[in-house]
Amino acid sequence: MKVAVLATDGVEQVELERPWQTLEEAGAEPELVSLGSGTITMYQHIDKGDQRKVDTTVALADPEDYAALVLPGGVINGDFVRADADAVAFVKAFFEADKPVAAICHAPWVLAEADVVRDRRITSWPSLQTDLRNAGATWVDEEVVVDGNLVTSRNPDDLDAFGAAIVEQFAQAGAEDDDEDE
């Protein structure tokens, strides 16, 4: 299963690396999709962290090539990604195709921009709750929320639960795809 991980400069390092590792351990193939080519600079809260090589740009990536999407957080990352029209269209395409999506921390900003949270139960970093409610979501303060094909979590403290929910949701989607192929 090929999984798009959409992130750019300012992504919270642990929120990219831990789900990436969880996906690999579950047998998935994560691919870093970003706004530009080259590398991105991850952050550890407000301090610069490591660099990570970009696999492809969102302008070149085709959502049909991926079984699922992960949106890591980070204030800078979330704001930059939601301001990019190609990134927003990329995210929206996963919802239109009913593919699983997982978002943590500040990443649900992108979901609000893509207008895919209306009538959904969702969580995020607490400062996003007004934005998400204004976009039509029911915001809750829980470590992980699964609403249909959408998995959301609040922050790095929730990464264990987030990872487990991702594996479960993505495995269900993979099983459904296998059933359709038969």
Short mmCIF file of C-alpha atoms in Angstrom, two decimals:
data_model
loop_
_atom_site.label_atom_id
_atom_site.label_comp_id
_atom_site.label_asym_id
_atom_site.label_seq_id
_atom_site.Cartn_x
_atom_site.Cartn_y
_atom_site.Cartn_z
CA MET A 1 0.00 0.00 0.00
CA LYS A 2 1.48 3.32 -1.12
CA VAL A 3 0.67 6.20 1.28
CA ALA A 4 1.17 9.90 0.56
CA VAL A 5 2.57 11.93 3.46
CA LEU A 6 1.93 15.58 2.59
CA ALA A 7 4.26 18.01 4.37
CA THR A 8 6.53 20.99 3.83
CA ASP A 9 9.00 23.12 5.76
CA GLY A 10 7.95 23.53 9.36
CA VAL A 11 6.38 20.10 9.74
CA GLU A 12 6.58 18.79 13.31
CA GLN A 13 9.39 16.24 13.01
CA VAL A 14 7.96 13.62 15.37
CA GLU A 15 4.53 13.88 13.70
CA LEU A 16 6.12 12.98 10.37
CA GLU A 17 8.65 10.40 11.55
CA ARG A 18 6.54 8.33 13.96
CA PRO A 19 3.58 7.76 11.58
CA TRP A 20 6.10 7.09 8.78
CA GLN A 21 7.77 4.41 10.90
CA THR A 22 4.39 2.96 11.90
CA LEU A 23 3.36 2.75 8.25
CA GLU A 24 6.61 1.04 7.24
CA GLU A 25 6.31 -1.45 10.11
CA ALA A 26 2.79 -2.27 8.91
CA GLY A 27 4.10 -2.96 5.41
CA ALA A 28 3.01 0.28 3.75
CA GLU A 29 5.21 2.43 1.49
CA PRO A 30 5.08 6.06 2.61
CA GLU A 31 6.13 8.72 0.12
CA LEU A 32 6.88 12.35 1.03
CA VAL A 33 4.82 14.67 -1.15
CA SER A 34 5.66 18.35 -0.70
CA LEU A 35 5.06 21.79 -2.15
CA GLY A 36 8.51 21.92 -3.73
CA SER A 37 11.30 19.52 -4.66
CA GLY A 38 14.59 18.93 -2.85
CA THR A 39 14.36 18.73 0.93
CA ILE A 40 12.15 20.09 3.69
CA THR A 41 13.22 21.31 7.11
CA MET A 42 11.33 19.61 9.92
CA TYR A 43 10.85 21.36 13.27
CA GLN A 44 10.89 20.25 16.88
CA HIS A 45 8.22 22.62 18.11
CA ILE A 46 9.77 26.04 17.35
CA ASP A 47 13.35 24.86 16.75
CA LYS A 48 14.66 23.67 13.40
CA GLY A 49 15.09 19.92 13.21
CA ASP A 50 16.38 17.54 10.57
CA GLN A 51 16.08 17.75 6.79
CA ARG A 52 14.11 15.18 4.83
CA LYS A 53 14.27 14.42 1.12
CA VAL A 54 11.09 15.04 -0.87
CA ASP A 55 9.93 12.12 -3.04
CA THR A 56 7.65 14.16 -5.31
CA THR A 57 5.85 17.48 -5.47
CA VAL A 58 2.14 17.86 -4.94
CA ALA A 59 1.87 19.44 -8.40
CA LEU A 60 3.18 16.19 -9.95
CA ALA A 61 1.60 13.68 -7.56
CA ASP A 62 -1.57 11.87 -8.62
CA PRO A 63 -3.92 10.97 -5.74
CA GLU A 64 -4.95 7.87 -7.70
CA ASP A 65 -1.44 6.49 -7.14
CA TYR A 66 -1.97 6.37 -3.37
CA ALA A 67 -4.20 4.26 -1.15
CA ALA A 68 -4.25 6.75 1.72
CA LEU A 69 -3.01 10.14 2.94
CA VAL A 70 -1.27 11.27 6.14
CA LEU A 71 -1.11 14.95 7.11
CA PRO A 72 1.46 15.61 9.86
CA GLY A 73 1.16 18.78 11.91
CA GLY A 74 3.28 21.78 12.73
CA VAL A 75 2.02 25.36 12.75
CA ILE A 76 4.19 26.49 9.83
CA ASN A 77 3.52 23.32 7.84
CA GLY A 78 -0.25 23.46 8.32
CA ASP A 79 -0.44 27.10 7.31
CA PHE A 80 1.80 26.71 4.23
CA VAL A 81 0.00 23.58 3.02
CA ARG A 82 -3.48 25.09 3.38
CA ALA A 83 -2.37 28.12 1.36
CA ASP A 84 -1.27 25.96 -1.61
CA ALA A 85 -4.06 25.34 -4.14
CA ASP A 86 -2.46 22.14 -5.49
CA ALA A 87 -2.12 20.74 -1.96
CA VAL A 88 -5.74 21.54 -1.09
CA ALA A 89 -6.96 19.91 -4.31
CA PHE A 90 -4.75 16.87 -3.59
CA VAL A 91 -6.33 16.47 -0.14
CA LYS A 92 -9.85 16.97 -1.44
CA ALA A 93 -9.28 14.23 -4.05
CA PHE A 94 -8.73 11.64 -1.31
CA PHE A 95 -12.11 12.48 0.22
CA GLU A 96 -13.83 12.44 -3.17
CA ALA A 97 -12.38 8.95 -3.77
CA ASP A 98 -13.38 7.87 -0.23
CA LYS A 99 -9.78 6.99 0.65
CA PRO A 100 -8.56 7.09 4.26
CA VAL A 101 -6.96 10.27 5.54
CA ALA A 102 -5.18 10.86 8.84
CA ALA A 103 -4.35 14.33 10.24
CA ILE A 104 -2.72 15.39 13.50
CA CYS A 105 -2.22 18.62 15.42
CA HIS A 106 -2.34 21.64 13.04
CA ALA A 107 -2.94 19.56 9.90
CA PRO A 108 -6.75 19.80 10.16
CA TRP A 109 -6.37 23.41 8.98
CA VAL A 110 -5.78 21.86 5.56
CA LEU A 111 -8.97 19.80 5.92
CA ALA A 112 -10.97 22.94 6.72
CA GLU A 113 -9.49 24.69 3.69
CA ALA A 114 -10.44 21.69 1.52
CA ASP A 115 -14.01 21.92 2.91
CA VAL A 116 -14.07 18.27 3.98
CA VAL A 117 -14.84 18.57 7.71
CA ARG A 118 -18.48 19.63 7.51
CA ASP A 119 -20.67 17.31 9.61
CA ARG A 120 -17.64 15.33 10.81
CA ARG A 121 -16.46 14.66 14.35
CA ILE A 122 -12.82 15.76 14.60
CA THR A 123 -10.00 16.69 16.96
CA SER A 124 -6.85 18.77 16.55
CA TRP A 125 -4.49 21.07 18.40
CA PRO A 126 -6.89 23.04 20.65
CA SER A 127 -6.26 26.42 18.99
CA LEU A 128 -7.85 25.13 15.76
CA GLN A 129 -11.21 24.27 17.33
CA THR A 130 -12.91 27.55 16.35
CA ASP A 131 -11.67 27.27 12.75
CA LEU A 132 -12.90 23.69 12.54
CA ARG A 133 -16.27 24.49 14.10
CA ASN A 134 -16.64 27.41 11.68
CA ALA A 135 -15.94 24.94 8.85
CA GLY A 136 -18.85 22.80 10.06
CA ALA A 137 -17.06 20.16 12.15
CA THR A 138 -17.95 18.95 15.61
CA TRP A 139 -14.67 19.47 17.49
CA VAL A 140 -13.86 17.25 20.50
CA ASP A 141 -10.89 17.04 22.85
CA GLU A 142 -9.93 13.36 22.52
CA GLU A 143 -6.62 11.60 21.82
CA VAL A 144 -7.87 10.05 18.58
CA VAL A 145 -11.13 10.41 16.66
CA VAL A 146 -12.21 8.16 13.82
CA ASP A 147 -15.09 9.45 11.69
CA GLY A 148 -15.62 7.25 8.67
CA ASN A 149 -12.40 7.33 6.65
CA LEU A 150 -10.90 10.22 8.67
CA VAL A 151 -8.53 9.78 11.63
CA THR A 152 -7.51 12.84 13.68
CA SER A 153 -5.41 13.41 16.80
CA ARG A 154 -4.39 16.41 18.90
CA ASN A 155 -0.62 16.40 19.37
CA PRO A 156 2.58 14.32 19.70
CA ASP A 157 1.38 12.85 23.01
CA ASP A 158 -1.33 11.06 20.98
CA LEU A 159 1.02 9.44 18.46
CA ASP A 160 0.64 5.88 19.80
CA ALA A 161 -3.15 6.01 19.49
CA PHE A 162 -2.90 7.89 16.18
CA GLY A 163 -0.56 5.25 14.74
CA ALA A 164 -2.77 2.38 15.86
CA ALA A 165 -5.86 4.04 14.34
CA ILE A 166 -4.02 4.70 11.07
CA VAL A 167 -2.95 1.07 10.76
CA GLU A 168 -6.48 -0.15 11.48
CA GLN A 169 -8.20 2.28 9.08
CA PHE A 170 -5.66 1.86 6.29
CA ALA A 171 -5.76 -1.96 6.64
CA GLN A 172 -9.56 -1.89 6.32
CA ALA A 173 -9.27 0.23 3.19
CA GLY A 174 -6.66 -2.14 1.79
CA ALA A 175 -8.90 -5.14 2.47
CA GLU A 176 -11.82 -3.41 0.74
CA ASP A 177 -9.60 -2.67 -2.28
CA ASP A 178 -8.55 -6.33 -2.39
CA ASP A 179 -12.23 -7.38 -2.31
CA GLU A 180 -12.98 -5.05 -5.24
CA ASP A 181 -10.07 -6.49 -7.24
CA GLU A 182 -11.43 -10.03 -7.01
#
